[in-house]
Coordinates of C-alpha atoms in Angstrom, one line a residue:
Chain L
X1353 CA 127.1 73.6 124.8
X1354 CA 129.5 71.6 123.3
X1355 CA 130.4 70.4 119.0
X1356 CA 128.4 68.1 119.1
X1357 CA 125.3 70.2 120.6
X1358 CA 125.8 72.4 117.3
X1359 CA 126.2 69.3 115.0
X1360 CA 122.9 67.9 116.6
X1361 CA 121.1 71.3 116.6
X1362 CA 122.5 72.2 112.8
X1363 CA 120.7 68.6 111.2
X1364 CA 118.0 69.3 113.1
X1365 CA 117.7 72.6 111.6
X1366 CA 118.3 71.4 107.7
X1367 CA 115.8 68.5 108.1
X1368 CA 112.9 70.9 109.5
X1369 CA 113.5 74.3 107.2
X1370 CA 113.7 71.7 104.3
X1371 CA 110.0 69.6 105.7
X1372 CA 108.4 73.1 106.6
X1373 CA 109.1 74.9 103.3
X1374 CA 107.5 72.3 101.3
X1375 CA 104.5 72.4 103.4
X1376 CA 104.1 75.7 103.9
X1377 CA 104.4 76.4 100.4
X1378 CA 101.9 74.2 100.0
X1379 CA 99.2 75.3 102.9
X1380 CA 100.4 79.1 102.2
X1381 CA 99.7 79.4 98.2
X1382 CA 95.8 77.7 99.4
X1383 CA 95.8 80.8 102.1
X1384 CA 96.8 83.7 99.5
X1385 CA 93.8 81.7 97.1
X1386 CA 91.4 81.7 100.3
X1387 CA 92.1 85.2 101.4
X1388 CA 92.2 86.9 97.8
X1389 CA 88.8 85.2 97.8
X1390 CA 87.1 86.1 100.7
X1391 CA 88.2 90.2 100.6
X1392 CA 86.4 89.9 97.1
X1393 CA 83.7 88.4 98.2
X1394 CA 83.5 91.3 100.8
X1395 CA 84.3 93.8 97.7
X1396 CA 81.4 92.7 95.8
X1397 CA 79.4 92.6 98.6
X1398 CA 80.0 95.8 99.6
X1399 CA 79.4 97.1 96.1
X1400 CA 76.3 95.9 95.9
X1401 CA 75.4 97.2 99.1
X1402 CA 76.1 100.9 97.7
X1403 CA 74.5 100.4 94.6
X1404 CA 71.2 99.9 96.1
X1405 CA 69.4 102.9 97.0
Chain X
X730 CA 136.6 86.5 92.1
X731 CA 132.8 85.3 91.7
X732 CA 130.8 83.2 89.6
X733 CA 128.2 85.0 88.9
X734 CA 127.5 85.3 84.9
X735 CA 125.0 86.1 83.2
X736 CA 123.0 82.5 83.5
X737 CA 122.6 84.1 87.1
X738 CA 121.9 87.1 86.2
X739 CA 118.9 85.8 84.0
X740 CA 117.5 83.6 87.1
X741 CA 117.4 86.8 89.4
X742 CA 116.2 88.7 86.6
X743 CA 113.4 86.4 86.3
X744 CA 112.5 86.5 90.2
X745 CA 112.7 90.1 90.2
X746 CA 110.3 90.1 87.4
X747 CA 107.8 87.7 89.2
X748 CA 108.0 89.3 92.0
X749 CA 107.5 92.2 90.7
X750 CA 104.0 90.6 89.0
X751 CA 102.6 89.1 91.9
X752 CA 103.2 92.4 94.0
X753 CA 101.2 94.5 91.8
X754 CA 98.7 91.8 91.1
X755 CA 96.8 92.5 93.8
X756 CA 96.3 96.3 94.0
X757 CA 92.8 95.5 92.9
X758 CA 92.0 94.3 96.3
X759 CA 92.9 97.4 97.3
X760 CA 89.9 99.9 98.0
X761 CA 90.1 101.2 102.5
X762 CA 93.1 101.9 104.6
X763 CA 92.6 98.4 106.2
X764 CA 93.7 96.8 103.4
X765 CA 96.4 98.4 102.9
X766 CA 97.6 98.3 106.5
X767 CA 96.0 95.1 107.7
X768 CA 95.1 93.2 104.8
X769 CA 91.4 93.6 105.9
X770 CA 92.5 90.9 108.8
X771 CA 92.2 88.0 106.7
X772 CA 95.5 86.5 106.9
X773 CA 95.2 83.1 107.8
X774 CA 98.3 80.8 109.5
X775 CA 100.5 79.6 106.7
X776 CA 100.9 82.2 105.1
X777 CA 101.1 84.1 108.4
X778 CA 104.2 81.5 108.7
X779 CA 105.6 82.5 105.6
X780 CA 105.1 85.9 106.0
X781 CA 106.9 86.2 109.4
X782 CA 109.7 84.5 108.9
X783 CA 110.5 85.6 105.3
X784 CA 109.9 89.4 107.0
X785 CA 112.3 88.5 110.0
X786 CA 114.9 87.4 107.8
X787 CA 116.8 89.8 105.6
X788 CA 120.4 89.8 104.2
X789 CA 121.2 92.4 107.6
X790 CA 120.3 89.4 109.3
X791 CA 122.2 87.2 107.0
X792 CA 125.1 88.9 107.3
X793 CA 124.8 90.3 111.1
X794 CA 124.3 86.2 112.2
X795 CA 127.4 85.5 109.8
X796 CA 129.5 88.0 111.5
X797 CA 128.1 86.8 115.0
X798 CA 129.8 83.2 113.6
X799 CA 132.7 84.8 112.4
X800 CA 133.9 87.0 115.2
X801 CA 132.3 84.0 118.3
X802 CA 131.6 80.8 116.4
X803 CA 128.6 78.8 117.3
X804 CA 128.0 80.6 120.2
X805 CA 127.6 83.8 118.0
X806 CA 124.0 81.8 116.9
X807 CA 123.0 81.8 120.3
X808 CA 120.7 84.7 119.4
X809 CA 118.5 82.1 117.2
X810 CA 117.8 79.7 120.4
X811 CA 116.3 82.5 122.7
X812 CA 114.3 84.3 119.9
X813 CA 112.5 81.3 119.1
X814 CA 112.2 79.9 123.0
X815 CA 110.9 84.1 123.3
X816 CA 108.7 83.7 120.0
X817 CA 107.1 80.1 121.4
X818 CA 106.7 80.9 125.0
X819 CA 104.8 84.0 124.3
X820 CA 102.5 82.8 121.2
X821 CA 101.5 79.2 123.5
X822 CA 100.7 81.7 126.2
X823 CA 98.9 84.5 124.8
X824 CA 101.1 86.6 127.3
X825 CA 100.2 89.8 125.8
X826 CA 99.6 89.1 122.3
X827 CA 95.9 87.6 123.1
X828 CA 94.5 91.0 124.5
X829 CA 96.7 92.8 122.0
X830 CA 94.9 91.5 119.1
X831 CA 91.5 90.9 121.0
X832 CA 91.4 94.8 120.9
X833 CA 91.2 94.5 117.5
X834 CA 93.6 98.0 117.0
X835 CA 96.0 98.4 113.8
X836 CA 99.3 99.3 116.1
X837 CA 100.6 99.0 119.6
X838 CA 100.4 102.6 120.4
X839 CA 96.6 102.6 119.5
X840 CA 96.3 100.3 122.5
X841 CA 98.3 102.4 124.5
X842 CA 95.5 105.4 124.3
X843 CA 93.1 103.3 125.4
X844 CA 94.6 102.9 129.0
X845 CA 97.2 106.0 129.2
X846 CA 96.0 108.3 127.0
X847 CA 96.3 110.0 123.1
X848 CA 99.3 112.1 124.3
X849 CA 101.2 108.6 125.2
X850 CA 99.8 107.3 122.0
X851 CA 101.9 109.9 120.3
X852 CA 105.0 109.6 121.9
X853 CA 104.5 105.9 121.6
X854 CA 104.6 106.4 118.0
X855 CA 107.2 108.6 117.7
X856 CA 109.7 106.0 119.4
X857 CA 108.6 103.6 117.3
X858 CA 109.4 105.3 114.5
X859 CA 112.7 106.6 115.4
X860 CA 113.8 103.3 116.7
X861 CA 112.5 101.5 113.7
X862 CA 113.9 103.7 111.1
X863 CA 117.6 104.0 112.5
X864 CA 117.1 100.2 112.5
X865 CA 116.1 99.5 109.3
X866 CA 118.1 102.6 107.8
X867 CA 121.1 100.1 107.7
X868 CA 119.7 97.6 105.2
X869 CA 120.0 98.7 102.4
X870 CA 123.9 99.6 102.6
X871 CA 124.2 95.6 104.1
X872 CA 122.1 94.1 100.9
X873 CA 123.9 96.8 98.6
X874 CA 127.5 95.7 100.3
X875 CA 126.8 91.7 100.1
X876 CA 124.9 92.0 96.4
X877 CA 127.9 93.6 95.3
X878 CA 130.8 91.3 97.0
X879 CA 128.9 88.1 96.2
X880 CA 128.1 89.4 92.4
X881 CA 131.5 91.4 91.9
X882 CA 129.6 94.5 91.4
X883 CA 132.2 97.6 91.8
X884 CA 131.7 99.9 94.9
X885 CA 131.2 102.5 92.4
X886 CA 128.3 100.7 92.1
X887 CA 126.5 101.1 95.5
X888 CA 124.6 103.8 94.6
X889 CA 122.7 102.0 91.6
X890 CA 122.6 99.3 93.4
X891 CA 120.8 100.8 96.4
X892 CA 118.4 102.9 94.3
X893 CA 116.9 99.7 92.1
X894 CA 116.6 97.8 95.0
X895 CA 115.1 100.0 96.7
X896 CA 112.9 101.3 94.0
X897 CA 111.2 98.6 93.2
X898 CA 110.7 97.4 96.7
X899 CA 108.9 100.6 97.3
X900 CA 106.7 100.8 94.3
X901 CA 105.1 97.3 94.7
X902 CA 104.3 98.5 98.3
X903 CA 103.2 101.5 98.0
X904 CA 100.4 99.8 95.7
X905 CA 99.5 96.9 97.1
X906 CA 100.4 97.7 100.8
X907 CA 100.3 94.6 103.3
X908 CA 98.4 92.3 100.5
X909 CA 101.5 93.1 98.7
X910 CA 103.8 92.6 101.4
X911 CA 102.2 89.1 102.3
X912 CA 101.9 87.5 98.6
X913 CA 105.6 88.7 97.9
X914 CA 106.5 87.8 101.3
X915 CA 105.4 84.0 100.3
X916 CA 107.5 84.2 97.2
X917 CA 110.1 85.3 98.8
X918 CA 110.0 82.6 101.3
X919 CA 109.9 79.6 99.0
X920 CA 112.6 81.5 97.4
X921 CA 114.6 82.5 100.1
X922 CA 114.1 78.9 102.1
X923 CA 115.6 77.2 98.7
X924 CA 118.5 79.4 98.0
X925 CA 119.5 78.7 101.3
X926 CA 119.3 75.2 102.1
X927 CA 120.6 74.7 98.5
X928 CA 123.9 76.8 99.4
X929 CA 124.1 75.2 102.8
X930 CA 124.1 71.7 101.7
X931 CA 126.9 73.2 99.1
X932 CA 128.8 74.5 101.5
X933 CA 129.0 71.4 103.6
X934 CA 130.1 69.6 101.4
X935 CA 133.3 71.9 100.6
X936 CA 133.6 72.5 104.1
X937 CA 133.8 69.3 106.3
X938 CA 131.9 69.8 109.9
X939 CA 135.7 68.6 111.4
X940 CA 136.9 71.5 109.7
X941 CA 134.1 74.4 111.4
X942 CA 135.3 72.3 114.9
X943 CA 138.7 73.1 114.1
X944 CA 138.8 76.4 113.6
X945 CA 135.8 77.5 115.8
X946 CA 138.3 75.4 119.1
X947 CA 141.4 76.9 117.5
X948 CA 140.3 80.5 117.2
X949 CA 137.7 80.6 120.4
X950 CA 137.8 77.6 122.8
X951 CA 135.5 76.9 124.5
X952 CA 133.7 80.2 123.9
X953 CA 133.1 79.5 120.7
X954 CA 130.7 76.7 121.7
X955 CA 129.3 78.6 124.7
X956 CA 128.2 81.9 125.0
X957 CA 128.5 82.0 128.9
X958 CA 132.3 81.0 128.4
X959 CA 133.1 83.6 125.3
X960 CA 134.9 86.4 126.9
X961 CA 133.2 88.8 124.2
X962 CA 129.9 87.2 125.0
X963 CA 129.0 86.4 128.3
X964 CA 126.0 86.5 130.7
X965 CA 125.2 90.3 129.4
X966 CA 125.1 88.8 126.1
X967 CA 122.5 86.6 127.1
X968 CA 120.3 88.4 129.4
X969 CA 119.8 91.1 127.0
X970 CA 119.4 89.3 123.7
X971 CA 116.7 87.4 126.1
X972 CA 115.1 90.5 127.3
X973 CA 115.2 91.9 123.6
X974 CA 114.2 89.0 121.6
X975 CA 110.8 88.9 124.4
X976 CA 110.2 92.3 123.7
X977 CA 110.5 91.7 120.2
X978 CA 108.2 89.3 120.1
X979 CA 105.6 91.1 122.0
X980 CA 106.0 94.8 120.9
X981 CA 108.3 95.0 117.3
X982 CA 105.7 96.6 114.8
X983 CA 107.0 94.1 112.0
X984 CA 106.1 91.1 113.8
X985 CA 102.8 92.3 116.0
X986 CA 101.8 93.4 112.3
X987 CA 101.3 89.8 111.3
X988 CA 99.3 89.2 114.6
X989 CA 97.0 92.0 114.0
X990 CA 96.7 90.8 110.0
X991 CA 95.6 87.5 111.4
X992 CA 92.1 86.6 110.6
X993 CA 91.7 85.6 114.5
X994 CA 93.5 85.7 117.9
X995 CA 94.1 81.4 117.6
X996 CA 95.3 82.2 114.6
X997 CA 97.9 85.1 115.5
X998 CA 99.0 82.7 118.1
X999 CA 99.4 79.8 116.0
X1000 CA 101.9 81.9 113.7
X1001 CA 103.8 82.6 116.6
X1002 CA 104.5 79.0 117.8
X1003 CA 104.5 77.5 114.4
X1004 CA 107.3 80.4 113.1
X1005 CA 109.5 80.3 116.3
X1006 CA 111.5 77.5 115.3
X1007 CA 113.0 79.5 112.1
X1008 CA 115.1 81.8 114.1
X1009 CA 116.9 78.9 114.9
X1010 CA 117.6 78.3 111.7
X1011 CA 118.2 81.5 110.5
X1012 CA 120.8 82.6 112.7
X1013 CA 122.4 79.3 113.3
X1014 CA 122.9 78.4 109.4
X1015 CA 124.3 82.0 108.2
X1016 CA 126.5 82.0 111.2
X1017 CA 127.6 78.4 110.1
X1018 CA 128.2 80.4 106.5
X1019 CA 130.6 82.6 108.7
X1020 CA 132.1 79.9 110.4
X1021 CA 133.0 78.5 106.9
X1022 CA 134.9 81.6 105.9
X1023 CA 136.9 81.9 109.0
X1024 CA 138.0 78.1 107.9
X1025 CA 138.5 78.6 104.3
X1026 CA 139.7 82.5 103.7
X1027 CA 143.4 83.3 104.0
X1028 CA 144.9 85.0 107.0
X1029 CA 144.9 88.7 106.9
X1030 CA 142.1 89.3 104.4
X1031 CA 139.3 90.0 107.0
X1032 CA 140.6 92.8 110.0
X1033 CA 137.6 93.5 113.1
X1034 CA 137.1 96.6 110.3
X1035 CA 135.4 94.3 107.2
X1036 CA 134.1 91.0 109.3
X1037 CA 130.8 91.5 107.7
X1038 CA 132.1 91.2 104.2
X1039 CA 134.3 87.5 105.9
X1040 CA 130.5 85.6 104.3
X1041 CA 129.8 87.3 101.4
X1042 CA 133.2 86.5 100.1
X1043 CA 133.7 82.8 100.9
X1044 CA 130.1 82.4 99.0
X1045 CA 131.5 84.3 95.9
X1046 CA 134.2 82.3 95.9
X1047 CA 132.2 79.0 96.2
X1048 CA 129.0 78.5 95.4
X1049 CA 128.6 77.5 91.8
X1050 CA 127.5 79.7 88.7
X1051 CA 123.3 78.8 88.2
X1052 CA 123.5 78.4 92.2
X1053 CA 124.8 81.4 92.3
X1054 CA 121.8 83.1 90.4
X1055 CA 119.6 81.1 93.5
X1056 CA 121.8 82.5 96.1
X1057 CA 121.7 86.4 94.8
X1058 CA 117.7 85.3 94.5
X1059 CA 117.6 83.9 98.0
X1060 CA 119.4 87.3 99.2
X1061 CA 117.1 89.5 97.5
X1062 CA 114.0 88.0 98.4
X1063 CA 115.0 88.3 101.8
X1064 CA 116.0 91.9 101.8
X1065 CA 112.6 92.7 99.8
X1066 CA 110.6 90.8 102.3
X1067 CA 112.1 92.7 105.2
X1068 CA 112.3 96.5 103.7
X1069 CA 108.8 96.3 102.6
X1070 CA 107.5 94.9 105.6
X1071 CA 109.1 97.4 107.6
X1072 CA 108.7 100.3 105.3
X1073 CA 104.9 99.6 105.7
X1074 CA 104.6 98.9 109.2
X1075 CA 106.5 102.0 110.4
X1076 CA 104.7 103.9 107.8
X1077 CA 101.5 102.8 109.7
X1078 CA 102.4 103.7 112.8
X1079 CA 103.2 107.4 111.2
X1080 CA 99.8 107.6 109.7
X1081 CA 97.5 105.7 112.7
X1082 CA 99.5 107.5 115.4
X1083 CA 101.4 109.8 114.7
X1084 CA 99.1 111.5 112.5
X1085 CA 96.0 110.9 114.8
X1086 CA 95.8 114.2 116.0
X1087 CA 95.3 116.1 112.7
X1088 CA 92.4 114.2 112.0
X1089 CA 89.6 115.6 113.2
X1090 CA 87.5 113.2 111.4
X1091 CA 88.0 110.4 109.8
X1092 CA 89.7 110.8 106.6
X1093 CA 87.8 108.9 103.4
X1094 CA 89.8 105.5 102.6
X1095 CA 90.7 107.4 99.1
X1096 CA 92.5 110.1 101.2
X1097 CA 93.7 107.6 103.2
X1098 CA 95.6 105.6 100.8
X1099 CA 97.2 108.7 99.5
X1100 CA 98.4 109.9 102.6
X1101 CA 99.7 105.7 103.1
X1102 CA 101.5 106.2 100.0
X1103 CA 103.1 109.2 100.6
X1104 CA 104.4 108.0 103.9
X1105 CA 105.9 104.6 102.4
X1106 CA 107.9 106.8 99.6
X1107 CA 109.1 109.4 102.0
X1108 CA 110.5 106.5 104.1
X1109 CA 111.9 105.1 101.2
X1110 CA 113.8 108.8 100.3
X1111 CA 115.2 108.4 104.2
X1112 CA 116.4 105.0 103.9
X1113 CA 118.2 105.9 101.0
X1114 CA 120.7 108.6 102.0
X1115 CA 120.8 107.8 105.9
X1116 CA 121.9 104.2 104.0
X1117 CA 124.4 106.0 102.4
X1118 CA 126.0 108.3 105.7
X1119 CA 125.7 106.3 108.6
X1120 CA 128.7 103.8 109.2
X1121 CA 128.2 101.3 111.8
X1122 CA 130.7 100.8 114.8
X1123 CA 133.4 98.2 115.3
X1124 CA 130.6 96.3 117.5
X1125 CA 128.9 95.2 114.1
X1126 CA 125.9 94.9 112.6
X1127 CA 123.8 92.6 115.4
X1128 CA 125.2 95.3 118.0
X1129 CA 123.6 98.1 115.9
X1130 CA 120.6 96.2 115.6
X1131 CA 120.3 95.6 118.9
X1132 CA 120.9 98.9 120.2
X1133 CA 118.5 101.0 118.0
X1134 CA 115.9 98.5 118.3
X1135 CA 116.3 98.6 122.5
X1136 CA 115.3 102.5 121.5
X1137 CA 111.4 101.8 121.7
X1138 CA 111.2 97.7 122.3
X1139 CA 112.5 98.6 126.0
X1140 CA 109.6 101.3 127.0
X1141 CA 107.2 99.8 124.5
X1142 CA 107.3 95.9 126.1
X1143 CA 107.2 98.0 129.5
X1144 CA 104.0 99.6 128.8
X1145 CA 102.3 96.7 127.1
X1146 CA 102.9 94.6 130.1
X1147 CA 101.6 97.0 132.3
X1148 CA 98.7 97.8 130.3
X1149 CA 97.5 94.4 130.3
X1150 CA 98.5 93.1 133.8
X1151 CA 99.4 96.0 136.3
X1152 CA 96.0 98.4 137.2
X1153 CA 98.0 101.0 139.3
X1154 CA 99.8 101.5 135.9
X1155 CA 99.8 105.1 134.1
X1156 CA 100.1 107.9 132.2
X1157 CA 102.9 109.3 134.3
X1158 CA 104.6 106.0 134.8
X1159 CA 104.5 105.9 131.1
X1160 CA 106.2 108.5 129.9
X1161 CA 108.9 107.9 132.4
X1162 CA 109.2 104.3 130.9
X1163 CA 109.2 106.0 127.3
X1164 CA 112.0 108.9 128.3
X1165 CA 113.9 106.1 130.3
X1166 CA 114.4 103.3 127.4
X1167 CA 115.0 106.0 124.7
X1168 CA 118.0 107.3 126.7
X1169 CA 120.1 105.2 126.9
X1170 CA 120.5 103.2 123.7
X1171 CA 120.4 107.0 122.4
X1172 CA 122.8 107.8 124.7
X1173 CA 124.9 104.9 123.2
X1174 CA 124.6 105.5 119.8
X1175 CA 126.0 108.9 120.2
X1176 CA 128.8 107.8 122.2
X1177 CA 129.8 105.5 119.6
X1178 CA 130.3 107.5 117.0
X1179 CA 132.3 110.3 118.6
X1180 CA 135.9 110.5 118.4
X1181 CA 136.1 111.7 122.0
X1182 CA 134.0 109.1 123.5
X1183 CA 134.0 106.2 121.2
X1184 CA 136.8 104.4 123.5
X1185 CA 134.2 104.9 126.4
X1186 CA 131.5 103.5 124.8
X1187 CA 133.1 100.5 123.5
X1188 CA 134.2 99.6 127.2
X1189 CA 130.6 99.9 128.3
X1190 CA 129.4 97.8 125.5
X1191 CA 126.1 97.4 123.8
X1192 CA 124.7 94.9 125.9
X1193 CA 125.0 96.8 129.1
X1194 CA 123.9 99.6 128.0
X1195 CA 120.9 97.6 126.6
X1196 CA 120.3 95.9 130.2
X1197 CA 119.6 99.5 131.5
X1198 CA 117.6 100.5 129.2
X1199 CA 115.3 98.0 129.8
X1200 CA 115.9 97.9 134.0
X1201 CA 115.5 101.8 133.4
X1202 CA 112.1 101.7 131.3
X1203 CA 110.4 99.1 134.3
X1204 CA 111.9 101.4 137.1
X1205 CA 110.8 104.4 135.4
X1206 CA 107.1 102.7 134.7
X1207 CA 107.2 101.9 138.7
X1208 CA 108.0 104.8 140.3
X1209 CA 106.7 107.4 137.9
X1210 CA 102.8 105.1 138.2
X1211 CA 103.3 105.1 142.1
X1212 CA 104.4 108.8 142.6
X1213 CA 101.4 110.7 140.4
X1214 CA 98.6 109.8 142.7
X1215 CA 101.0 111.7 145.3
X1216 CA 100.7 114.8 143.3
X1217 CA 97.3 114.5 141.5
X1218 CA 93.9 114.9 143.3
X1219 CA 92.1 111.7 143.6
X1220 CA 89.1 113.9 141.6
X1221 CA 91.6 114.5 138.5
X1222 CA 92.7 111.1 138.7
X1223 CA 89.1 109.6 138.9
X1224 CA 88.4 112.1 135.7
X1225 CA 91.3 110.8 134.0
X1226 CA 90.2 107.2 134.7

């Protein structure tokens, strides 16, 4: 491992944490929508379930 | 002095507040224990992503990494390159992780009575517990010391300062639970991921790269480039950051939680690979931080005592006021991310395992939450005033970490491996494994922090010490497996089966 090893490894570093934030902001706030969604889909479901005899 | 005014103040105030509002938002998902713990196994892989490495990242690891740069240079970040080679090897694979969350359990040690029995469940648990809670006990002392360094906050002030932080992370999870943890946890990663690319970018342009050369050569030769050549460092360095960062990755409750969150194994795998890249980046740029302070700080104003507080000082001194406000943001997001994922996840192992035997029946999910609850908020009472006693040795912060984590990861990987790849494998050879890799990190610890043996100890060193620990666990797991057919009946044995 030499300076230049650690200059390489240190851009390499800023360009992908700065690309993967943006898109995993983006993809993550669609998974929080999606999962809220689907566990009350599952709530409601379940409630219905219960309130039939 | 620091630039922090009240324009920052006002930016973390409004994070804190959001935060705050997107934690409790969802309590109305809320209604079994499986939710709370697991999120109902509906996490899908971005926010898996975010999740993990917003969870894996707290201002302990901030500042631990920084000191790693400050006291080695590059070679300190090391760390980062084999916890993500760990992290990607073992999510591409599946080794483990793929029948761990094919068997569909809420924690490792539930998995564990399945092949060995509930007795090894229990003691599973309680390692797991100890180990994580003397690890995690430190955090809030580290985000209480940088938060008031980097703000100018008085050290009359610690006290507050631990109790609001820590408040607040507590009461969002204690009512939202892992939902909780995962929407904040995404917050806190855009957050967090701006503040500190944002500060980065600032800091290299005060400090030129030529500069961080300089003093890295001038300071530590070659050693500060290479680990392998870093007297302090070294092959033992190496070996057992390797051996703990793959035993992280397959047994630490924190990170296996997000696995067993996931909506599917593909999925818990895909986490894995896509997040292994970040511990590059998030020991490599903090140590870079402490690189920067060893370049710009005076001589004589850090000693081997304070070389945690080397960071937190060069930022006060020169990132910006209104970056500022991001970088206190960035800091706090990151230790909220971390103490409520961990306050959670050991608090599950407590309830699922450790409380297993007193449930004769399944408890209701109403009951269930309570008793949940409870556990998170005692936690949160421990963290507190252990945070406030325990001072950590003149190894640092990543040695501490190291060692108290090595107290369960050791026996724990041991027994997952065997569980899922070695059939002569038992209960015998597991509680060996368990007594073995508690030992000597315990052992360690102790050491350390007497008077009368503290010189011992420091010769030994914590990566030694952590080598055993994990040679002792797979010897013990060997010999102790082999020798109990020896001594039990085949009959018992074939009942035990």
């Amino acid at each position: 491992m030499s300076a230049t090893f650690w200059w390489v490894l240190t851009i390499i570093c800023l360009v992908w944490y700065s690309t993967v934030t943006v898109y995993v902001g983006i993809r993550g706030a669609w998974d929080i929508k999606n999962m809220l969604s689907r566990l009350e889909h599952l709530q409601n479901a379940e409630d219905e379930g219960e309130s039939q005899p | 002095m620091t630039h922090f005014t009240w324009i920052d103040a006002s930016i973390v105030g409004v994070y804190l507040v959001a935060t705050m509002a997107v934690g409790l938002s969802v309590r109305k998902y809320v209604g079994k224990v499986e939710h709370f713990l697991v999120a109902g196994r509906e996490m899908d892989v971005y926010l898996g992503i975010a999740s993990l490495a917003a969870t894996e990242f707290g201002i302990v690891t901030c500042m631990s990494s920084a000191e790693l740069g400050y006291k080695h240079g590059f070679a300190g970040a090391s760390v980062g390159i084999t916890y993500a080679i760990a992290m990607f090897v073992v999510g591409y694979t599946g080794f483990c992780v793929k029948k761990l969350r094919d068997s569909g359990v809420v924690t490792i040690a539930e998995l564990f009575e399945k092949r060995f029995g509930p007795r090894i469940r229990w003691w599973s648990g309680l390692v797991i517990v100890v180990g994580g809670l003397l690890n995690m006990g430190t955090f809030l002392r580290q985000g209480g010391d940088f938060l008031m360094t980097v703000c100018g906050i008085g050290l009359e002030n610690l006290e507050v300062t631990m109790t609001v932080l820590l408040a607040g992370v507590t009461f969002y999870t204690i009512v939202g639970g892992m939902l909780s943890v995962l929407v904040t946890d995404y917050l806190q990663f855009v957050v967090m991921s701006i503040g500190l690319l944002a500060v980065t970018f600032i800091m290299m342009f005060n400090v030129p790269w030529s500069d961080l050369v300089s003093v890295v050569q001038e300071r530590h030769g070659a050693g500060g480039f290479n680990p392998l050549s870093n007297p302090n460092l070294g092959w033992p360095f190496i070996v057992f950051n390797m051996l703990l960062n793959t035993a992280a990755v397959l047994t630490w409750q924190t990170t296996i939680a997000r696995l067993l969150a996931a909506k599917d194994t593909k999925t818990g795998q895909r986490v894995y690979t896509a997040t292994s890249f970040f511990f590059v980046c998030q020991f490599l740029i903090p140590a870079i931080w402490g690189i920067a302070a060893m370049a710009t700080l005076e001589d004589g104003l850090i000693t081997a005592d304070n070389a945690a507080q080397a960071m937190p000082i060069f930022l006060s001194r020169t990132v910006p006021t209104g970056l500022m406000g991001l970088l206190v943001a960035a800091m706090l997001a990151a230790d909220m991310s971390t103490d409520s994922s961990y306050m959670l996840t050991w608090g599950s192992v407590i309830y699922n395992d450790l409380l297993a035997p007193l449930r004769k029946a399944p408890w209701s999910d109403k009951r269930g939450l309570l008793v949940n609850r409870a556990i998170v908020a005692l936690i949160g009472l421990f963290l507190f005033f252990f945070g406030l006693w325990y001072q950590i040795g003149d190894n640092g912060i990543w040695a501490y970490l190291t060692v108290t984590g090595t107290i369960y990861l050791s026996s724990m990987s041991t027994l997952l491996v065997a569980c899922c790849y070695w059939k002569r494998a038992n209960d015998w050879g597991a509680a060996a494994a368990i007594v073995a890799g508690a030992i000597f990190p315990l052992t360690y610890l102790i050491l350390e922090q007497l008077p009368s043996t503290a010189v011992r100890a420091q010769s030994i060193g914590p990566y030694y010490s952590g080598i055993a620990a994990f040679a002792g666990a797979a010897v013990a797991m060997i010999v102790g497996s082999l020798i109990k057919p020896m001594f039990v009946t085949d009959s018992v044995s074939e009942a035990n089966l």
